[in-house]
């Protein structure tokens, strides 16, 4: 799907807040509400809009610890790689999973209430698999910025 000026404006507004009505979006981008509705539906159908969520302050709901984990796998055979990836993806505490190039294979972003919860997760995610060679834990001391906004040009 090729994005035009209106699509880009709509996407920018939706990333700022998903609570705008289609009438409010229409007024801000100078289109009709029905045109905005059609465009949003097309953006969703194309997979450009993946979802509409509220960003929750993890500390305020008792989950103050964010951990990044660099995971190195033993064997990159496709079935083993997929099995490891699915275990990471299916874990609710794992917020983001990246398959990466470089000195390690996966970068995970994990949110936990305390280190005891993380220790239990390491057993489930890393030690239970015979294909994890090593993992390196990086604990965030402060979250200076957290957003999922994509620059739309």
PDB file of N, CA and C in Angstrom, residues 33-112:
ATOM      1  N   UNK A  33     -15.570  12.133   7.467  1.00  0.00           N
ATOM      2  CA  UNK A  33     -15.438  11.043   8.444  1.00  0.00           C
ATOM      3  C   UNK A  33     -15.499   9.689   7.749  1.00  0.00           C
ATOM      4  N   UNK A  34     -16.327   9.560   6.713  1.00  0.00           N
ATOM      5  CA  UNK A  34     -16.414   8.279   6.005  1.00  0.00           C
ATOM      6  C   UNK A  34     -15.109   7.982   5.252  1.00  0.00           C
ATOM      7  N   UNK A  35     -14.478   9.009   4.704  1.00  0.00           N
ATOM      8  CA  UNK A  35     -13.195   8.813   4.019  1.00  0.00           C
ATOM      9  C   UNK A  35     -12.120   8.379   5.027  1.00  0.00           C
ATOM     10  N   UNK A  36     -12.116   8.985   6.211  1.00  0.00           N
ATOM     11  CA  UNK A  36     -11.178   8.605   7.264  1.00  0.00           C
ATOM     12  C   UNK A  36     -11.429   7.157   7.670  1.00  0.00           C
ATOM     13  N   UNK A  37     -12.699   6.797   7.824  1.00  0.00           N
ATOM     14  CA  UNK A  37     -13.063   5.426   8.190  1.00  0.00           C
ATOM     15  C   UNK A  37     -12.527   4.425   7.160  1.00  0.00           C
ATOM     16  N   UNK A  38     -12.722   4.714   5.880  1.00  0.00           N
ATOM     17  CA  UNK A  38     -12.237   3.834   4.810  1.00  0.00           C
ATOM     18  C   UNK A  38     -10.714   3.731   4.835  1.00  0.00           C
ATOM     19  N   UNK A  39     -10.045   4.859   5.031  1.00  0.00           N
ATOM     20  CA  UNK A  39      -8.583   4.872   5.044  1.00  0.00           C
ATOM     21  C   UNK A  39      -8.031   4.082   6.242  1.00  0.00           C
ATOM     22  N   UNK A  40      -8.619   4.257   7.419  1.00  0.00           N
ATOM     23  CA  UNK A  40      -8.165   3.511   8.591  1.00  0.00           C
ATOM     24  C   UNK A  40      -8.383   2.022   8.371  1.00  0.00           C
ATOM     25  N   UNK A  41      -9.523   1.645   7.818  1.00  0.00           N
ATOM     26  CA  UNK A  41      -9.798   0.230   7.524  1.00  0.00           C
ATOM     27  C   UNK A  41      -8.765  -0.324   6.545  1.00  0.00           C
ATOM     28  N   UNK A  42      -8.409   0.450   5.535  1.00  0.00           N
ATOM     29  CA  UNK A  42      -7.413   0.009   4.547  1.00  0.00           C
ATOM     30  C   UNK A  42      -6.030  -0.119   5.193  1.00  0.00           C
ATOM     31  N   UNK A  43      -5.677   0.810   6.078  1.00  0.00           N
ATOM     32  CA  UNK A  43      -4.390   0.758   6.780  1.00  0.00           C
ATOM     33  C   UNK A  43      -4.318  -0.468   7.695  1.00  0.00           C
ATOM     34  N   UNK A  44      -5.438  -0.794   8.321  1.00  0.00           N
ATOM     35  CA  UNK A  44      -5.494  -2.005   9.161  1.00  0.00           C
ATOM     36  C   UNK A  44      -5.394  -3.257   8.303  1.00  0.00           C
ATOM     37  N   UNK A  45      -6.136  -3.286   7.200  1.00  0.00           N
ATOM     38  CA  UNK A  45      -6.134  -4.447   6.297  1.00  0.00           C
ATOM     39  C   UNK A  45      -4.738  -4.700   5.728  1.00  0.00           C
ATOM     40  N   UNK A  46      -4.015  -3.625   5.435  1.00  0.00           N
ATOM     41  CA  UNK A  46      -2.657  -3.743   4.883  1.00  0.00           C
ATOM     42  C   UNK A  46      -1.619  -4.096   5.954  1.00  0.00           C
ATOM     43  N   UNK A  47      -2.034  -4.107   7.215  1.00  0.00           N
ATOM     44  CA  UNK A  47      -1.106  -4.428   8.290  1.00  0.00           C
ATOM     45  C   UNK A  47      -0.238  -3.256   8.712  1.00  0.00           C
ATOM     46  N   UNK A  48      -0.518  -2.068   8.204  1.00  0.00           N
ATOM     47  CA  UNK A  48       0.249  -0.880   8.587  1.00  0.00           C
ATOM     48  C   UNK A  48      -0.126  -0.481  10.016  1.00  0.00           C
ATOM     49  N   UNK A  49      -1.419  -0.518  10.327  1.00  0.00           N
ATOM     50  CA  UNK A  49      -1.876  -0.354  11.706  1.00  0.00           C
ATOM     51  C   UNK A  49      -2.013  -1.752  12.270  1.00  0.00           C
ATOM     52  N   UNK A  50      -1.179  -2.079  13.260  1.00  0.00           N
ATOM     53  CA  UNK A  50      -1.167  -3.428  13.832  1.00  0.00           C
ATOM     54  C   UNK A  50      -2.123  -3.567  15.001  1.00  0.00           C
ATOM     55  N   UNK A  51      -2.498  -2.466  15.630  1.00  0.00           N
ATOM     56  CA  UNK A  51      -3.389  -2.531  16.781  1.00  0.00           C
ATOM     57  C   UNK A  51      -3.594  -1.148  17.342  1.00  0.00           C
ATOM     58  N   UNK A  52      -4.454  -1.072  18.314  1.00  0.00           N
ATOM     59  CA  UNK A  52      -4.750   0.196  18.977  1.00  0.00           C
ATOM     60  C   UNK A  52      -4.722  -0.077  20.478  1.00  0.00           C
ATOM     61  N   UNK A  53      -3.703   0.455  21.160  1.00  0.00           N
ATOM     62  CA  UNK A  53      -3.491   0.116  22.566  1.00  0.00           C
ATOM     63  C   UNK A  53      -3.247   1.372  23.401  1.00  0.00           C
ATOM     64  N   UNK A  54      -3.356   1.200  24.707  1.00  0.00           N
ATOM     65  CA  UNK A  54      -2.961   2.243  25.653  1.00  0.00           C
ATOM     66  C   UNK A  54      -1.598   1.862  26.217  1.00  0.00           C
ATOM     67  N   UNK A  55      -0.720   2.833  26.377  1.00  0.00           N
ATOM     68  CA  UNK A  55       0.599   2.586  26.946  1.00  0.00           C
ATOM     69  C   UNK A  55       0.466   2.698  28.464  1.00  0.00           C
ATOM     70  N   UNK A  56       0.777   1.617  29.161  1.00  0.00           N
ATOM     71  CA  UNK A  56       0.620   1.548  30.611  1.00  0.00           C
ATOM     72  C   UNK A  56       1.967   1.803  31.281  1.00  0.00           C
ATOM     73  N   UNK A  57       1.960   2.608  32.333  1.00  0.00           N
ATOM     74  CA  UNK A  57       3.155   2.851  33.126  1.00  0.00           C
ATOM     75  C   UNK A  57       3.368   1.622  33.999  1.00  0.00           C
ATOM     76  N   UNK A  58       4.347   0.790  33.645  1.00  0.00           N
ATOM     77  CA  UNK A  58       4.573  -0.486  34.328  1.00  0.00           C
ATOM     78  C   UNK A  58       4.841  -0.316  35.820  1.00  0.00           C
ATOM     79  N   UNK A  59       5.567   0.707  36.195  1.00  0.00           N
ATOM     80  CA  UNK A  59       5.872   0.932  37.610  1.00  0.00           C
ATOM     81  C   UNK A  59       4.611   1.159  38.429  1.00  0.00           C
ATOM     82  N   UNK A  60       3.655   1.825  37.845  1.00  0.00           N
ATOM     83  CA  UNK A  60       2.420   2.154  38.576  1.00  0.00           C
ATOM     84  C   UNK A  60       1.482   0.961  38.720  1.00  0.00           C
ATOM     85  N   UNK A  61       1.767  -0.134  38.019  1.00  0.00           N
ATOM     86  CA  UNK A  61       0.953  -1.347  38.164  1.00  0.00           C
ATOM     87  C   UNK A  61       1.784  -2.489  38.756  1.00  0.00           C
ATOM     88  N   UNK A  62       2.860  -2.131  39.456  1.00  0.00           N
ATOM     89  CA  UNK A  62       3.630  -3.113  40.195  1.00  0.00           C
ATOM     90  C   UNK A  62       4.618  -3.940  39.386  1.00  0.00           C
ATOM     91  N   UNK A  63       5.033  -3.432  38.230  1.00  0.00           N
ATOM     92  CA  UNK A  63       6.005  -4.151  37.403  1.00  0.00           C
ATOM     93  C   UNK A  63       7.120  -3.177  37.013  1.00  0.00           C
ATOM     94  N   UNK A  64       7.939  -2.775  37.990  1.00  0.00           N
ATOM     95  CA  UNK A  64       8.887  -1.682  37.769  1.00  0.00           C
ATOM     96  C   UNK A  64      10.203  -2.046  37.088  1.00  0.00           C
ATOM     97  N   UNK A  65      10.457  -3.327  36.864  1.00  0.00           N
ATOM     98  CA  UNK A  65      11.778  -3.701  36.362  1.00  0.00           C
ATOM     99  C   UNK A  65      11.723  -4.065  34.880  1.00  0.00           C
ATOM    100  N   UNK A  66      12.500  -3.360  34.079  1.00  0.00           N
ATOM    101  CA  UNK A  66      12.644  -3.670  32.656  1.00  0.00           C
ATOM    102  C   UNK A  66      14.040  -4.229  32.440  1.00  0.00           C
ATOM    103  N   UNK A  67      14.077  -5.360  31.744  1.00  0.00           N
ATOM    104  CA  UNK A  67      15.326  -6.063  31.518  1.00  0.00           C
ATOM    105  C   UNK A  67      15.486  -6.321  30.024  1.00  0.00           C
ATOM    106  N   UNK A  68      16.684  -6.067  29.508  1.00  0.00           N
ATOM    107  CA  UNK A  68      17.024  -6.452  28.145  1.00  0.00           C
ATOM    108  C   UNK A  68      17.916  -7.678  28.251  1.00  0.00           C
ATOM    109  N   UNK A  69      17.668  -8.661  27.399  1.00  0.00           N
ATOM    110  CA  UNK A  69      18.455  -9.886  27.457  1.00  0.00           C
ATOM    111  C   UNK A  69      18.996 -10.190  26.066  1.00  0.00           C
ATOM    112  N   UNK A  70      20.304 -10.371  25.991  1.00  0.00           N
ATOM    113  CA  UNK A  70      20.965 -10.789  24.762  1.00  0.00           C
ATOM    114  C   UNK A  70      21.083 -12.305  24.815  1.00  0.00           C
ATOM    115  N   UNK A  71      20.463 -12.986  23.857  1.00  0.00           N
ATOM    116  CA  UNK A  71      20.425 -14.449  23.864  1.00  0.00           C
ATOM    117  C   UNK A  71      21.232 -14.988  22.685  1.00  0.00           C
ATOM    118  N   UNK A  72      22.130 -15.908  22.984  1.00  0.00           N
ATOM    119  CA  UNK A  72      22.899 -16.596  21.949  1.00  0.00           C
ATOM    120  C   UNK A  72      22.421 -18.036  21.910  1.00  0.00           C
ATOM    121  N   UNK A  73      22.059 -18.497  20.718  1.00  0.00           N
ATOM    122  CA  UNK A  73      21.581 -19.871  20.604  1.00  0.00           C
ATOM    123  C   UNK A  73      22.709 -20.779  20.141  1.00  0.00           C
ATOM    124  N   UNK A  74      22.561 -22.038  20.457  1.00  0.00           N
ATOM    125  CA  UNK A  74      23.577 -23.039  20.135  1.00  0.00           C
ATOM    126  C   UNK A  74      23.550 -23.401  18.652  1.00  0.00           C
ATOM    127  N   UNK A  75      22.349 -23.670  18.132  1.00  0.00           N
ATOM    128  CA  UNK A  75      22.193 -24.183  16.779  1.00  0.00           C
ATOM    129  C   UNK A  75      21.124 -23.369  16.052  1.00  0.00           C
ATOM    130  N   UNK A  76      21.448 -22.828  14.872  1.00  0.00           N
ATOM    131  CA  UNK A  76      20.495 -22.011  14.123  1.00  0.00           C
ATOM    132  C   UNK A  76      19.684 -22.821  13.117  1.00  0.00           C
ATOM    133  N   UNK A  77      19.580 -24.119  13.346  1.00  0.00           N
ATOM    134  CA  UNK A  77      18.707 -24.936  12.507  1.00  0.00           C
ATOM    135  C   UNK A  77      17.302 -24.345  12.586  1.00  0.00           C
ATOM    136  N   UNK A  78      16.630 -24.205  11.458  1.00  0.00           N
ATOM    137  CA  UNK A  78      15.382 -23.453  11.394  1.00  0.00           C
ATOM    138  C   UNK A  78      14.327 -23.919  12.385  1.00  0.00           C
ATOM    139  N   UNK A  79      14.141 -25.222  12.555  1.00  0.00           N
ATOM    140  CA  UNK A  79      13.117 -25.688  13.491  1.00  0.00           C
ATOM    141  C   UNK A  79      13.471 -25.329  14.934  1.00  0.00           C
ATOM    142  N   UNK A  80      14.744 -25.419  15.298  1.00  0.00           N
ATOM    143  CA  UNK A  80      15.173 -25.051  16.652  1.00  0.00           C
ATOM    144  C   UNK A  80      15.066 -23.546  16.867  1.00  0.00           C
ATOM    145  N   UNK A  81      15.454 -22.785  15.860  1.00  0.00           N
ATOM    146  CA  UNK A  81      15.356 -21.331  15.915  1.00  0.00           C
ATOM    147  C   UNK A  81      13.906 -20.902  16.106  1.00  0.00           C
ATOM    148  N   UNK A  82      13.008 -21.506  15.349  1.00  0.00           N
ATOM    149  CA  UNK A  82      11.576 -21.173  15.438  1.00  0.00           C
ATOM    150  C   UNK A  82      11.017 -21.565  16.808  1.00  0.00           C
ATOM    151  N   UNK A  83      11.449 -22.699  17.329  1.00  0.00           N
ATOM    152  CA  UNK A  83      10.996 -23.150  18.652  1.00  0.00           C
ATOM    153  C   UNK A  83      11.410 -22.149  19.728  1.00  0.00           C
ATOM    154  N   UNK A  84      12.654 -21.695  19.685  1.00  0.00           N
ATOM    155  CA  UNK A  84      13.130 -20.698  20.654  1.00  0.00           C
ATOM    156  C   UNK A  84      12.354 -19.397  20.505  1.00  0.00           C
ATOM    157  N   UNK A  85      12.211 -18.948  19.264  1.00  0.00           N
ATOM    158  CA  UNK A  85      11.495 -17.691  19.014  1.00  0.00           C
ATOM    159  C   UNK A  85      10.063 -17.762  19.538  1.00  0.00           C
ATOM    160  N   UNK A  86       9.368 -18.864  19.284  1.00  0.00           N
ATOM    161  CA  UNK A  86       7.979 -19.002  19.746  1.00  0.00           C
ATOM    162  C   UNK A  86       7.882 -19.034  21.269  1.00  0.00           C
ATOM    163  N   UNK A  87       8.849 -19.644  21.937  1.00  0.00           N
ATOM    164  CA  UNK A  87       8.854 -19.654  23.399  1.00  0.00           C
ATOM    165  C   UNK A  87       8.968 -18.220  23.921  1.00  0.00           C
ATOM    166  N   UNK A  88       9.827 -17.412  23.299  1.00  0.00           N
ATOM    167  CA  UNK A  88       9.973 -16.011  23.705  1.00  0.00           C
ATOM    168  C   UNK A  88       8.684 -15.229  23.423  1.00  0.00           C
ATOM    169  N   UNK A  89       8.154 -15.383  22.226  1.00  0.00           N
ATOM    170  CA  UNK A  89       6.952 -14.650  21.804  1.00  0.00           C
ATOM    171  C   UNK A  89       5.761 -14.999  22.702  1.00  0.00           C
ATOM    172  N   UNK A  90       5.644 -16.253  23.103  1.00  0.00           N
ATOM    173  CA  UNK A  90       4.486 -16.693  23.878  1.00  0.00           C
ATOM    174  C   UNK A  90       4.558 -16.346  25.360  1.00  0.00           C
ATOM    175  N   UNK A  91       5.674 -15.861  25.828  1.00  0.00           N
ATOM    176  CA  UNK A  91       5.831 -15.504  27.242  1.00  0.00           C
ATOM    177  C   UNK A  91       5.246 -14.109  27.481  1.00  0.00           C
ATOM    178  N   UNK A  92       4.244 -13.965  28.363  1.00  0.00           N
ATOM    179  CA  UNK A  92       3.609 -12.659  28.553  1.00  0.00           C
ATOM    180  C   UNK A  92       4.522 -11.573  29.111  1.00  0.00           C
ATOM    181  N   UNK A  93       5.553 -11.944  29.853  1.00  0.00           N
ATOM    182  CA  UNK A  93       6.463 -10.933  30.395  1.00  0.00           C
ATOM    183  C   UNK A  93       7.420 -10.386  29.339  1.00  0.00           C
ATOM    184  N   UNK A  94       7.577 -11.094  28.241  1.00  0.00           N
ATOM    185  CA  UNK A  94       8.446 -10.633  27.158  1.00  0.00           C
ATOM    186  C   UNK A  94       7.650  -9.654  26.306  1.00  0.00           C
ATOM    187  N   UNK A  95       8.070  -8.396  26.315  1.00  0.00           N
ATOM    188  CA  UNK A  95       7.358  -7.355  25.588  1.00  0.00           C
ATOM    189  C   UNK A  95       7.792  -7.239  24.129  1.00  0.00           C
ATOM    190  N   UNK A  96       9.073  -7.499  23.862  1.00  0.00           N
ATOM    191  CA  UNK A  96       9.589  -7.371  22.506  1.00  0.00           C
ATOM    192  C   UNK A  96      10.612  -8.471  22.250  1.00  0.00           C
ATOM    193  N   UNK A  97      10.597  -8.987  21.017  1.00  0.00           N
ATOM    194  CA  UNK A  97      11.540 -10.025  20.602  1.00  0.00           C
ATOM    195  C   UNK A  97      12.143  -9.601  19.273  1.00  0.00           C
ATOM    196  N   UNK A  98      13.457  -9.511  19.226  1.00  0.00           N
ATOM    197  CA  UNK A  98      14.155  -9.152  17.992  1.00  0.00           C
ATOM    198  C   UNK A  98      15.144 -10.259  17.649  1.00  0.00           C
ATOM    199  N   UNK A  99      15.092 -10.756  16.432  1.00  0.00           N
ATOM    200  CA  UNK A  99      16.109 -11.670  15.897  1.00  0.00           C
ATOM    201  C   UNK A  99      17.128 -10.763  15.231  1.00  0.00           C
ATOM    202  N   UNK A 100      18.388 -10.782  15.673  1.00  0.00           N
ATOM    203  CA  UNK A 100      19.345  -9.751  15.284  1.00  0.00           C
ATOM    204  C   UNK A 100      20.630 -10.343  14.711  1.00  0.00           C
ATOM    205  N   UNK A 101      21.404  -9.476  14.091  1.00  0.00           N
ATOM    206  CA  UNK A 101      22.751  -9.831  13.641  1.00  0.00           C
ATOM    207  C   UNK A 101      23.734  -9.409  14.716  1.00  0.00           C
ATOM    208  N   UNK A 102      24.954  -9.916  14.632  1.00  0.00           N
ATOM    209  CA  UNK A 102      25.982  -9.486  15.570  1.00  0.00           C
ATOM    210  C   UNK A 102      26.438 -10.603  16.485  1.00  0.00           C
ATOM    211  N   UNK A 103      26.839 -10.227  17.696  1.00  0.00           N
ATOM    212  CA  UNK A 103      27.439 -11.161  18.640  1.00  0.00           C
ATOM    213  C   UNK A 103      26.445 -12.072  19.344  1.00  0.00           C
ATOM    214  N   UNK A 104      25.154 -11.788  19.217  1.00  0.00           N
ATOM    215  CA  UNK A 104      24.125 -12.626  19.819  1.00  0.00           C
ATOM    216  C   UNK A 104      22.980 -12.745  18.819  1.00  0.00           C
ATOM    217  N   UNK A 105      22.006 -13.611  19.106  1.00  0.00           N
ATOM    218  CA  UNK A 105      20.971 -13.941  18.124  1.00  0.00           C
ATOM    219  C   UNK A 105      19.627 -13.264  18.376  1.00  0.00           C
ATOM    220  N   UNK A 106      19.237 -13.123  19.631  1.00  0.00           N
ATOM    221  CA  UNK A 106      17.966 -12.490  19.980  1.00  0.00           C
ATOM    222  C   UNK A 106      18.205 -11.405  21.007  1.00  0.00           C
ATOM    223  N   UNK A 107      17.411 -10.342  20.900  1.00  0.00           N
ATOM    224  CA  UNK A 107      17.355  -9.319  21.936  1.00  0.00           C
ATOM    225  C   UNK A 107      15.925  -9.310  22.447  1.00  0.00           C
ATOM    226  N   UNK A 108      15.764  -9.524  23.752  1.00  0.00           N
ATOM    227  CA  UNK A 108      14.445  -9.539  24.370  1.00  0.00           C
ATOM    228  C   UNK A 108      14.304  -8.345  25.296  1.00  0.00           C
ATOM    229  N   UNK A 109      13.115  -7.777  25.356  1.00  0.00           N
ATOM    230  CA  UNK A 109      12.783  -6.760  26.353  1.00  0.00           C
ATOM    231  C   UNK A 109      11.727  -7.403  27.243  1.00  0.00           C
ATOM    232  N   UNK A 110      12.037  -7.479  28.523  1.00  0.00           N
ATOM    233  CA  UNK A 110      11.197  -8.193  29.481  1.00  0.00           C
ATOM    234  C   UNK A 110      10.793  -7.243  30.602  1.00  0.00           C
ATOM    235  N   UNK A 111       9.565  -7.381  31.082  1.00  0.00           N
ATOM    236  CA  UNK A 111       9.073  -6.573  32.203  1.00  0.00           C
ATOM    237  C   UNK A 111       8.655  -7.508  33.331  1.00  0.00           C
ATOM    238  N   UNK A 112       9.204  -7.280  34.526  1.00  0.00           N
ATOM    239  CA  UNK A 112       8.901  -8.132  35.685  1.00  0.00           C
ATOM    240  C   UNK A 112       8.644  -7.290  36.933  1.00  0.00           C
TER     241      UNK A 112
END
